[in-house]
Short mmCIF file of C-alpha atoms in Angstrom, two decimals:
data_model
loop_
_atom_site.label_atom_id
_atom_site.label_comp_id
_atom_site.label_asym_id
_atom_site.label_seq_id
_atom_site.Cartn_x
_atom_site.Cartn_y
_atom_site.Cartn_z
CA MET A 3 42.16 147.76 65.40
CA LYS A 4 45.40 146.50 63.60
CA THR A 5 47.93 149.11 62.52
CA ASN A 6 51.06 148.71 60.06
CA LYS A 7 52.90 151.64 61.33
CA LYS A 8 56.80 150.78 60.81
CA LEU A 9 59.15 151.08 63.87
CA SER A 10 61.51 154.07 63.24
CA ALA A 11 65.16 153.22 64.12
CA LYS A 12 65.09 155.46 67.40
CA SER A 13 61.99 153.33 68.46
CA ILE A 14 63.71 150.22 67.85
CA LEU A 15 66.79 151.26 69.82
CA THR A 16 64.86 152.38 72.64
CA MET A 17 63.25 148.88 72.88
CA LEU A 18 66.63 147.18 72.68
CA LEU A 19 67.90 149.37 75.65
CA CYS A 20 64.83 148.76 77.35
CA LEU A 21 65.10 144.83 76.71
CA SER A 22 68.77 144.85 78.07
CA MET A 23 67.90 146.63 81.04
CA ILE A 24 65.25 144.11 81.85
CA MET A 25 67.44 141.16 81.26
CA VAL A 26 70.74 143.11 83.17
CA THR A 27 67.89 143.67 85.91
CA ALA A 28 66.83 139.92 85.58
CA CYS A 29 70.32 138.58 86.22
CA SER A 30 70.97 140.85 88.53
CA SER A 31 68.04 139.24 90.51
CA LYS A 32 69.13 136.08 89.99
CA GLU A 33 72.55 136.73 91.44
CA SER A 34 71.26 138.26 94.39
CA SER A 35 69.20 135.85 95.21
CA GLY A 36 72.06 133.26 95.40
CA GLY A 37 73.07 135.04 98.43
CA ASN A 38 76.78 134.85 98.27
CA GLU A 39 77.48 138.41 96.92
CA LYS A 40 80.61 139.94 98.26
CA ASP A 41 81.36 143.63 98.68
CA GLU A 42 84.35 145.51 97.16
CA ASN A 43 86.74 143.90 100.08
CA GLY A 44 85.52 140.64 99.50
CA ASN A 45 83.37 140.04 102.30
CA TYR A 46 79.84 138.21 102.17
CA LYS A 47 77.20 140.78 102.16
CA GLU A 48 74.49 138.35 103.39
CA LYS A 49 74.46 136.68 106.85
CA LEU A 50 73.32 133.26 106.78
CA LYS A 51 72.13 131.28 109.44
CA ILE A 52 73.25 127.80 109.16
CA SER A 53 72.67 124.78 111.47
CA VAL A 54 75.37 122.23 112.10
CA ALA A 55 75.48 119.03 114.13
CA SER A 56 78.43 117.46 115.29
CA THR A 57 79.79 115.62 117.98
CA VAL A 58 82.41 118.05 119.39
CA THR A 59 81.00 119.21 122.80
CA LEU A 60 80.28 122.98 122.87
CA LYS A 61 79.47 124.57 126.30
CA ASP A 62 77.36 127.67 126.70
CA GLY A 63 79.22 130.87 126.16
CA ALA A 64 81.82 129.08 123.76
CA MET A 65 80.80 130.44 120.63
CA ASP A 66 81.78 133.92 121.77
CA ASN A 67 85.39 133.17 121.76
CA GLU A 68 87.85 134.45 119.48
CA PHE A 69 88.29 131.37 117.30
CA HIS A 70 84.44 131.04 116.58
CA LYS A 71 84.11 134.43 115.79
CA PHE A 72 86.88 134.55 113.38
CA TRP A 73 84.86 131.69 111.32
CA MET A 74 81.41 133.29 111.69
CA ASP A 75 82.87 136.41 110.72
CA LYS A 76 84.84 135.35 107.74
CA TYR A 77 82.00 133.74 106.05
CA ASN A 78 79.43 135.94 107.67
CA ILE A 79 77.48 133.20 109.19
CA GLU A 80 75.84 132.29 112.34
CA TRP A 81 75.98 129.03 113.61
CA ASP A 82 72.84 126.90 115.08
CA TYR A 83 75.03 124.25 116.68
CA ASN A 84 73.39 120.89 117.42
CA PHE A 85 75.52 118.72 119.74
CA ILE A 86 75.31 114.62 119.30
CA GLU A 87 76.12 112.53 122.14
CA TRP A 88 79.00 109.69 121.06
CA ASP A 89 76.66 107.30 122.31
CA SER A 90 73.37 108.16 120.42
CA TRP A 91 75.11 109.52 117.13
CA GLY A 92 73.94 106.87 114.85
CA GLU A 93 70.49 106.65 115.99
CA LYS A 94 70.15 110.31 115.89
CA LEU A 95 71.29 110.99 112.61
CA ARG A 96 69.20 108.10 111.21
CA LEU A 97 65.99 109.76 112.58
CA TRP A 98 66.88 113.43 111.71
CA ILE A 99 67.28 111.66 107.92
CA ASN A 100 64.59 109.53 107.83
CA SER A 101 62.44 112.65 109.16
CA GLY A 102 63.57 115.16 107.10
CA ASP A 103 64.90 117.07 109.93
CA LEU A 104 68.74 116.85 109.03
CA PRO A 105 70.63 119.98 109.83
CA ASP A 106 72.08 121.94 106.70
CA VAL A 107 75.41 119.94 107.43
CA ALA A 108 76.18 117.14 109.85
CA THR A 109 79.15 114.81 110.60
CA TRP A 110 77.78 110.95 110.12
CA ASN A 111 79.59 107.71 110.92
CA TYR A 112 79.29 106.34 107.52
CA VAL A 113 77.23 103.40 106.98
CA HIS A 114 77.20 101.83 103.56
CA GLY A 115 73.82 100.31 103.51
CA ASP A 116 72.45 103.43 104.88
CA ALA A 117 73.92 105.82 102.73
CA MET A 118 72.68 103.91 99.57
CA ASN A 119 69.30 103.56 100.87
CA TYR A 120 69.43 107.61 101.90
CA ILE A 121 70.45 108.47 98.32
CA ASP A 122 67.73 106.34 96.80
CA GLN A 123 65.04 108.17 98.58
CA GLY A 124 66.45 111.72 98.18
CA LEU A 125 67.16 112.40 101.58
CA LEU A 126 70.88 113.69 101.01
CA TYR A 127 71.73 116.79 99.11
CA LYS A 128 73.11 116.14 95.53
CA PHE A 129 75.97 118.06 94.78
CA PRO A 130 76.24 120.23 91.62
CA ASP A 131 78.11 118.32 88.93
CA ASP A 132 80.85 121.19 88.57
CA TRP A 133 81.62 121.30 92.34
CA LYS A 134 85.14 119.60 92.07
CA GLU A 135 86.09 122.79 89.81
CA ARG A 136 84.59 125.36 92.09
CA TRP A 137 86.34 123.67 95.26
CA PRO A 138 89.64 121.92 94.31
CA ASN A 139 91.08 121.72 97.52
CA VAL A 140 88.25 119.87 98.94
CA ALA A 141 88.00 117.78 95.61
CA ALA A 142 91.89 116.64 96.08
CA ALA A 143 91.28 115.76 99.52
CA TYR A 144 88.09 114.04 98.52
CA LYS A 145 89.84 111.97 96.07
CA LEU A 146 92.35 110.98 98.60
CA THR A 147 89.81 108.86 100.50
CA GLY A 148 89.02 106.50 97.79
CA LEU A 149 85.34 106.02 98.91
CA GLY A 150 84.34 109.13 97.12
CA ASP A 151 85.41 107.56 93.69
CA LYS A 152 83.73 104.32 94.59
CA LEU A 153 80.33 105.87 95.51
CA GLU A 154 80.52 107.97 92.25
CA GLU A 155 80.72 104.79 90.21
CA LEU A 156 77.63 103.38 92.14
CA THR A 157 75.18 106.38 92.22
CA GLY A 158 76.22 108.46 89.41
CA GLY A 159 77.07 111.63 91.31
CA THR A 160 78.33 113.27 94.64
CA TYR A 161 75.80 112.82 97.75
CA LEU A 162 78.26 113.15 100.60
CA LEU A 163 81.98 113.99 101.54
CA PRO A 164 83.80 110.99 103.28
CA ARG A 165 86.18 112.67 105.84
CA PRO A 166 90.14 111.79 104.93
CA VAL A 167 91.91 110.49 107.88
CA TYR A 168 95.40 111.90 106.30
CA TYR A 169 96.30 114.44 103.70
CA GLU A 170 99.87 115.58 103.61
CA ASN A 171 101.47 113.77 106.50
CA LYS A 172 100.72 109.90 106.16
CA PRO A 173 102.81 108.51 108.99
CA ALA A 174 103.47 104.80 107.71
CA ASP A 175 102.53 102.39 104.90
CA PRO A 176 100.77 100.05 105.02
CA LEU A 177 98.62 102.33 107.25
CA THR A 178 96.76 100.89 110.01
CA ASN A 179 94.11 101.73 112.09
CA GLN A 180 95.12 103.89 114.87
CA ILE A 181 93.54 101.91 117.43
CA GLY A 182 95.27 99.14 119.51
CA VAL A 183 97.78 101.43 121.55
CA ILE A 184 97.54 101.21 125.13
CA ALA A 185 99.00 102.95 128.22
CA ILE A 186 100.41 101.49 131.10
CA ARG A 187 101.69 103.02 134.49
CA SER A 188 105.56 103.00 133.93
CA ASP A 189 106.35 103.55 137.53
CA TRP A 190 104.20 100.75 138.93
CA ALA A 191 105.75 98.32 136.43
CA LYS A 192 109.18 99.09 137.72
CA ALA A 193 107.85 98.55 141.15
CA VAL A 194 106.63 95.20 140.61
CA ASN A 195 109.82 94.23 138.10
CA PHE A 196 107.93 94.09 134.59
CA GLU A 197 110.10 94.95 131.77
CA ILE A 198 109.13 98.22 129.80
CA LYS A 199 108.83 97.42 126.12
CA ASP A 200 106.92 98.99 122.96
CA VAL A 201 105.25 95.69 121.95
CA TYR A 202 103.54 93.18 124.31
CA THR A 203 101.54 90.25 123.67
CA THR A 204 98.19 90.16 124.98
CA SER A 205 99.00 87.75 127.97
CA GLU A 206 102.10 89.86 129.15
CA ILE A 207 99.76 92.82 129.59
CA MET A 208 97.46 90.52 131.52
CA GLU A 209 100.60 89.16 133.59
CA TYR A 210 101.20 92.90 134.47
CA ALA A 211 97.89 93.56 135.60
CA ARG A 212 98.08 90.40 137.95
CA LEU A 213 101.31 91.71 139.45
CA VAL A 214 99.94 95.29 140.19
CA LYS A 215 96.91 93.52 141.38
CA GLU A 216 98.82 91.46 144.16
CA LYS A 217 101.46 94.10 145.02
CA ASP A 218 99.35 97.46 144.58
CA PRO A 219 102.45 99.36 144.14
CA GLY A 220 100.30 102.68 143.98
CA LYS A 221 98.56 101.93 147.23
CA VAL A 222 95.23 102.25 145.76
CA GLY A 223 93.35 99.56 147.75
CA SER A 224 90.08 98.19 146.75
CA LYS A 225 89.66 101.03 144.06
CA LEU A 226 92.18 99.43 141.92
CA VAL A 227 91.30 98.53 138.38
CA PRO A 228 93.90 96.52 136.83
CA ILE A 229 93.16 96.63 133.14
CA SER A 230 90.56 99.58 132.99
CA TYR A 231 88.83 98.76 129.78
CA ASN A 232 85.04 99.24 128.65
CA ALA A 233 83.16 96.81 126.24
CA ASP A 234 84.62 98.56 123.13
CA ASP A 235 88.27 98.62 124.63
CA VAL A 236 88.19 95.03 125.20
CA LEU A 237 87.38 94.34 121.63
CA THR A 238 90.10 96.67 120.38
CA ASN A 239 92.78 95.25 122.86
CA ILE A 240 92.10 91.62 123.69
CA MET A 241 89.79 90.57 120.56
CA MET A 242 91.26 92.06 117.81
CA PRO A 243 95.11 91.13 118.51
CA ASN A 244 94.32 87.45 118.68
CA SER A 245 91.42 87.66 115.68
CA GLU A 246 91.78 90.22 113.14
CA HIS A 247 88.18 89.22 111.84
CA SER A 248 86.50 89.55 115.12
CA ARG A 249 85.24 93.13 114.34
CA VAL A 250 82.17 94.39 112.53
CA GLU A 251 84.61 96.45 109.89
CA SER A 252 86.35 93.02 109.19
CA ALA A 253 83.86 90.15 109.99
CA PHE A 254 83.07 89.20 106.56
CA TYR A 255 86.25 88.55 104.63
CA LYS A 256 87.89 86.54 101.73
CA GLY A 257 90.18 83.53 103.00
CA GLU A 258 93.11 82.15 101.22
CA ASP A 259 90.78 79.86 99.41
CA GLY A 260 89.58 82.60 97.67
CA LYS A 261 86.02 82.16 99.42
CA TYR A 262 84.27 84.38 101.57
CA HIS A 263 84.34 83.68 105.55
CA TRP A 264 82.82 85.07 108.83
CA GLY A 265 85.60 86.03 111.14
CA PRO A 266 83.71 85.32 114.95
CA ALA A 267 83.47 81.67 113.69
CA ASP A 268 87.15 81.51 113.41
CA PRO A 269 89.07 79.86 116.01
CA GLU A 270 91.22 82.71 116.65
CA THR A 271 88.02 84.45 118.03
CA LEU A 272 87.75 81.71 120.49
CA THR A 273 91.66 82.48 121.52
CA GLY A 274 90.37 86.14 122.19
CA LEU A 275 87.21 84.79 124.13
CA LYS A 276 89.31 82.66 126.31
CA LEU A 277 91.52 85.50 127.21
CA MET A 278 88.80 88.03 127.65
CA GLN A 279 87.05 85.38 130.19
CA LYS A 280 90.39 85.01 132.02
CA ALA A 281 90.96 88.55 132.35
CA TYR A 282 87.35 88.84 133.74
CA LYS A 283 87.44 85.91 136.08
CA GLU A 284 90.76 87.07 137.78
CA GLY A 285 89.42 90.16 138.27
CA LEU A 286 91.80 92.01 135.86
CA LEU A 287 88.82 93.84 133.98
CA ASN A 288 86.32 95.94 136.41
CA PRO A 289 83.09 93.44 137.23
CA GLU A 290 80.92 95.96 135.41
CA TYR A 291 83.30 97.01 132.84
CA TYR A 292 80.93 96.60 129.82
CA THR A 293 78.38 98.88 131.71
CA TRP A 294 80.93 101.84 131.12
CA LYS A 295 80.17 104.51 128.95
CA ASN A 296 82.54 107.00 127.02
CA SER A 297 85.48 107.66 129.01
CA GLU A 298 84.43 106.03 132.15
CA GLY A 299 87.45 103.43 131.71
CA SER A 300 90.02 105.85 130.85
CA ASN A 301 89.22 108.14 133.63
CA ASN A 302 90.29 105.49 136.20
CA PHE A 303 93.96 106.03 134.76
CA ARG A 304 93.82 109.60 134.21
CA VAL A 305 91.53 111.45 136.49
CA ASN A 306 91.51 108.88 139.36
CA GLY A 307 94.84 107.17 139.18
CA THR A 308 93.46 103.84 140.05
CA ALA A 309 94.20 102.23 136.89
CA ALA A 310 97.28 99.93 136.01
CA VAL A 311 96.33 99.74 131.99
CA MET A 312 94.05 101.75 129.90
CA SER A 313 92.99 101.85 125.98
CA LEU A 314 94.52 104.75 124.54
CA GLY A 315 94.82 104.79 120.62
CA GLY A 316 97.69 106.09 118.77
CA LEU A 317 97.45 109.76 118.15
CA ALA A 318 99.92 111.99 119.77
CA SER A 319 97.04 114.26 120.79
CA TYR A 320 95.43 111.61 122.91
CA ARG A 321 98.89 111.35 124.82
CA ASN A 322 98.82 114.83 125.06
CA ASP A 323 95.38 114.85 126.54
CA VAL A 324 96.51 112.12 128.95
CA ASP A 325 99.48 114.54 130.10
CA LYS A 326 97.11 117.29 130.53
CA ASP A 327 94.79 115.20 132.54
CA MET A 328 97.12 113.51 134.75
CA LYS A 329 98.80 117.35 135.80
CA LYS A 330 95.46 118.55 136.78
CA ASN A 331 93.66 115.73 138.40
CA LEU A 332 96.71 113.81 140.05
CA ASN A 333 99.48 116.50 140.02
CA LEU A 334 101.79 113.86 138.34
CA ASN A 335 104.00 114.60 135.33
CA SER A 336 102.76 111.88 132.74
CA ASP A 337 106.28 111.45 131.25
CA GLU A 338 107.46 110.25 134.42
CA VAL A 339 104.84 107.63 135.05
CA VAL A 340 103.13 106.46 131.78
CA HIS A 341 104.58 104.60 128.95
CA THR A 342 102.63 103.24 125.72
CA ALA A 343 102.56 100.39 123.55
CA ILE A 344 101.01 98.43 120.84
CA VAL A 345 99.32 94.85 121.84
CA LEU A 346 100.28 91.30 119.94
CA GLY A 347 98.29 88.09 119.80
CA ASP A 348 99.67 85.60 121.76
CA ASP A 349 100.93 83.89 118.93
CA GLY A 350 103.17 86.87 118.61
CA LYS A 351 101.61 87.82 115.20
CA TYR A 352 100.62 91.47 114.75
CA ARG A 353 96.56 92.21 113.97
CA ASN A 354 94.57 95.28 113.07
CA LEU A 355 92.74 96.74 110.55
CA GLU A 356 94.04 98.46 107.25
CA GLN A 357 93.02 101.89 107.67
CA VAL A 358 91.41 103.20 104.66
CA ASN A 359 91.93 106.90 104.29
CA PHE A 360 88.37 108.16 105.36
CA TRP A 361 86.52 108.30 108.77
CA SER A 362 82.92 109.30 108.99
CA ALA A 363 81.42 111.90 106.25
CA LEU A 364 79.92 114.90 105.84
CA ILE A 365 76.32 115.26 104.94
CA PHE A 366 73.94 117.80 103.72
CA SER A 367 70.45 118.35 104.23
CA PRO A 368 68.26 117.80 100.66
CA ASP A 369 66.40 120.98 101.23
CA ILE A 370 69.53 123.13 102.00
CA SER A 371 69.52 126.40 100.15
CA GLU A 372 72.33 126.90 97.32
CA ALA A 373 73.52 129.79 99.13
CA LYS A 374 74.13 127.88 102.23
CA PHE A 375 75.88 124.85 100.47
CA GLU A 376 78.17 126.74 98.81
CA ARG A 377 79.05 129.14 101.92
CA ILE A 378 79.46 126.06 103.55
CA MET A 379 81.44 124.53 100.80
CA ASP A 380 83.71 128.04 100.43
CA LEU A 381 84.24 127.52 104.28
CA LEU A 382 85.48 123.99 103.71
CA GLU A 383 87.73 124.96 100.91
CA TYR A 384 89.24 127.66 102.63
CA SER A 385 89.67 124.96 105.64
CA THR A 386 91.87 122.93 103.53
CA THR A 387 94.32 124.99 102.58
CA THR A 388 97.75 125.50 104.52
CA GLU A 389 96.44 128.66 105.75
CA GLY A 390 93.39 127.38 107.07
CA GLN A 391 94.86 124.10 108.69
CA MET A 392 97.40 126.53 110.42
CA THR A 393 94.26 128.18 112.08
CA LEU A 394 92.05 125.22 112.59
CA ASN A 395 95.02 123.51 114.56
CA MET A 396 97.30 126.02 115.66
CA GLY A 397 95.22 129.22 115.93
CA PHE A 398 96.50 132.76 115.54
CA GLU A 399 99.90 134.02 113.83
CA GLY A 400 101.68 135.77 116.36
CA LYS A 401 99.19 135.15 119.20
CA ASP A 402 99.10 131.25 119.16
CA TRP A 403 101.95 130.47 116.99
CA LYS A 404 105.02 131.67 115.09
CA TYR A 405 107.88 130.58 112.57
CA GLY A 406 110.93 130.20 113.96
CA ASP A 407 114.23 130.90 112.25
CA THR A 408 114.28 128.04 110.10
CA LYS A 409 110.50 128.14 109.32
CA GLU A 410 109.66 125.48 111.98
CA LEU A 411 106.36 125.82 113.72
CA ILE A 412 106.71 127.11 117.09
CA SER A 413 103.86 127.37 119.58
CA LEU A 414 103.23 130.16 121.59
CA LEU A 415 100.57 128.55 124.19
CA PRO A 416 101.39 128.28 127.78
CA GLU A 417 103.47 124.46 128.35
CA GLY A 418 100.97 121.92 128.99
CA THR A 419 97.92 123.77 127.52
CA SER A 420 96.02 123.32 124.16
CA LEU A 421 94.35 125.26 121.38
CA GLU A 422 91.25 123.42 122.96
CA ASP A 423 91.94 124.89 126.57
CA LYS A 424 91.94 128.33 124.88
CA TYR A 425 89.24 127.87 122.29
CA PRO A 426 87.14 125.10 123.43
CA GLY A 427 84.61 123.35 121.24
CA ARG A 428 86.33 123.78 117.69
CA PHE A 429 84.18 122.37 115.42
CA GLU A 430 84.85 124.06 112.27
CA GLY A 431 87.39 121.64 111.39
CA LEU A 432 84.29 119.82 109.58
CA TYR A 433 86.28 118.11 106.91
CA LEU A 434 89.91 117.09 107.37
CA LEU A 435 90.57 115.10 110.32
CA GLY A 436 93.07 116.15 113.02
CA ASP A 437 94.96 112.87 112.53
CA ASP A 438 97.06 114.24 109.79
CA PHE A 439 98.06 117.46 111.50
CA SER A 440 98.59 115.95 114.83
CA MET A 441 102.11 114.64 113.28
CA ILE A 442 103.18 117.66 113.00
CA ASN A 443 101.84 119.97 115.73
CA PRO A 444 104.21 121.59 117.87
CA ALA A 445 101.65 122.55 120.19
CA ILE A 446 102.01 118.47 121.17
CA LYS A 447 105.36 117.49 122.39
CA GLN A 448 107.97 116.25 119.94
CA GLU A 449 108.38 113.25 121.87
CA TYR A 450 104.94 112.45 121.69
CA ARG A 451 104.55 112.97 118.10
CA ASP A 452 107.83 110.88 117.92
CA THR A 453 106.28 108.06 119.47
CA ALA A 454 102.94 108.21 117.74
CA ILE A 455 105.10 107.39 114.40
CA LYS A 456 107.12 105.05 115.84
CA HIS A 457 103.95 102.97 116.92
CA TYR A 458 102.51 103.45 113.29
CA GLN A 459 105.81 102.19 111.86
CA ASN A 460 105.90 99.05 114.26
CA LYS A 461 102.46 98.43 113.16
CA ALA A 462 103.34 98.59 109.50
CA LYS A 463 106.31 96.77 109.93
CA LEU A 464 105.05 93.72 112.04
CA GLY A 465 101.87 93.92 109.80
CA LYS A 466 104.06 93.03 106.71
CA GLU A 467 106.22 90.67 108.33
CA GLY A 468 104.13 87.74 109.25
CA GLY A 469 101.44 89.91 110.43
CA LYS A 470 97.62 89.16 110.02
CA LEU A 471 95.93 92.57 108.97
CA ALA A 472 92.49 92.57 108.10
CA LEU A 473 92.56 94.15 104.55
CA TYR A 474 90.35 96.39 103.48
CA GLU A 475 87.82 94.85 100.97
CA TRP A 476 85.82 97.41 98.94
CA ASP A 477 83.57 94.38 97.64
CA VAL A 478 82.67 93.77 100.93
CA GLN A 479 82.69 97.12 102.49
CA LEU A 480 80.60 98.49 99.67
CA TYR A 481 78.35 95.45 99.14
CA ASP A 482 74.81 96.26 100.38
CA SER A 483 71.73 94.10 101.12
CA LYS A 484 69.03 93.03 103.25
CA ALA A 485 70.78 89.91 104.10
CA LYS A 486 73.98 91.85 105.08
CA ASN A 487 72.10 94.71 106.89
CA GLN A 488 70.50 92.00 109.09
CA ALA A 489 73.94 90.55 109.90
CA THR A 490 75.47 93.34 111.49
CA PHE A 491 75.88 92.64 115.29
CA ALA A 492 77.20 94.55 118.29
CA TYR A 493 80.36 92.43 118.52
CA ALA A 494 81.29 94.15 121.90
CA ASP A 495 78.22 93.25 123.54
CA GLU A 496 77.91 89.77 122.15
CA TYR A 497 81.41 88.74 123.27
CA THR A 498 80.65 89.96 126.68
CA ASN A 499 77.37 87.82 126.90
CA LEU A 500 79.27 84.87 125.74
CA ILE A 501 82.17 85.09 128.64
CA LEU A 502 79.47 85.79 131.37
CA GLN A 503 77.67 82.82 130.22
CA GLU A 504 77.49 79.76 132.67
CA GLY A 505 79.15 76.54 131.50
CA ASP A 506 81.93 75.75 128.98
CA LEU A 507 83.13 78.85 126.62
CA GLU A 508 83.58 76.70 123.52
CA ALA A 509 80.35 74.87 123.98
CA ASN A 510 78.82 78.18 124.42
CA TRP A 511 80.91 80.07 121.53
CA LYS A 512 79.80 76.87 119.04
CA LYS A 513 76.12 77.22 119.96
CA TRP A 514 76.37 81.00 119.34
CA VAL A 515 78.01 80.45 116.02
CA GLU A 516 75.38 78.12 115.18
CA SER A 517 72.47 80.54 116.20
CA LYS A 518 73.71 83.02 113.69
CA GLN A 519 74.23 80.90 110.70
CA SER A 520 70.42 81.99 109.53
CA LEU A 521 71.45 85.37 109.18
CA VAL A 522 75.37 84.94 108.31
CA GLN A 523 74.78 82.31 105.65
CA PRO A 524 72.92 84.30 103.31
CA VAL A 525 75.69 87.00 103.33
CA LEU A 526 78.39 84.74 102.83
CA ASP A 527 76.12 83.15 99.80
CA GLU A 528 75.93 86.56 98.05
CA LEU A 529 79.63 87.43 98.46
CA ASN A 530 80.56 84.22 97.11
CA ASN A 531 78.44 84.61 94.19
CA LEU A 532 79.16 88.40 93.69
CA LYS A 533 81.69 87.66 90.66
CA LYS A 534 80.25 84.46 89.35
#
């Protein structure tokens, strides 16, 4: 039955109030479903369990320490931590991503071709368009990587966070990769009358190793390993100093003729191979060096005390770790027995990789809830502030560090210890790499920090003055094709196989180069046709 009764003013007002209440209730319901509401003290009301994957070792019980509790309490989260072995990092992430089992957030060793495929397939989370306004500190660090902007040009959005190497404490310009720094036993060097310098050629280091092998100043006997490198260390400290394009990062490059080339086919790579084989045949390298994993090579130096040379890397924190290890395992003061240096090619030229300001990336599950994503981003936003960086790298003010009279940072940790000793497994520094803070970290000896900066500045100077740095070419690095993906080789293994083969090394190398041409030439053709 139809009625034509008019509604009274009171009825209309009542209806409007009801509608308002419904809208408020609906809005409130929508807000509460977000999961990131805060109480009157600014604390998150709802606890979220967030899965995270990282290569940081986390031992049983470590999550109970004060450091982890600080982050969990501050963000009202429970971590579901997934440890990834360094050697299986790439493969495990690949399996997780392709199978849809990626944790909420993970650190990933960025591979451009894979990234583009994952984005195309919807396997990575797409950031909201306004994320840079919501999390400006993260956005500022992100912009410094260069990669973020490049990826946005290609994909039209943000799907990952490249991790900045340096934020506020860049040590030199041009910036080179921190790799290519070695440590030698300076006490043994003095015993065999080998000159202590900050820069050596590859052959000079081999000569030092020969002297140690001959005279055994450490009385190590049959356990002596003159040069304790694993396969990757050999690539870094013998091959690269002599051939800047011998590594996967720089294998394809534009030459002075304006055309693209494949570095492993260059004569400089043969030079490196000859030195590598010589070191092996003379017993300067361990007979089974290529089977070593992770820290097996460096442990001979820092734990067992049986090596004359090790690959170290250029960060002051690495040198600090050597100091702790030698005190703990060998009862040695490393300041009295260790010297660090950079390595040149045998032609006296300095080679390395130009350091683009990112390494690895943070990726998020495409199925992550909005609440979890925002909670993680809130954590990252705080972690990039001065206060957050101090907490991540120094611990708690008044307990682990303090400001001096002139506002200098003073560590309160016992001498010879680090924050990692007190709070092991600190993975919450998910975004900014520790390289940046290591330049100013007072928990690291001033001498080590000064030496690290000196090496960086020497690398920059030598690189500019007649050096041969492998420049970071965005056109190459961000070029993706089936051909390029197929022409990516494990060069450390390839070079090892070459020096172990019977017969003439140069002839074997030429055959090897020829055998790769069916994979390499299509890439060169594609690159050379890029801008035609």
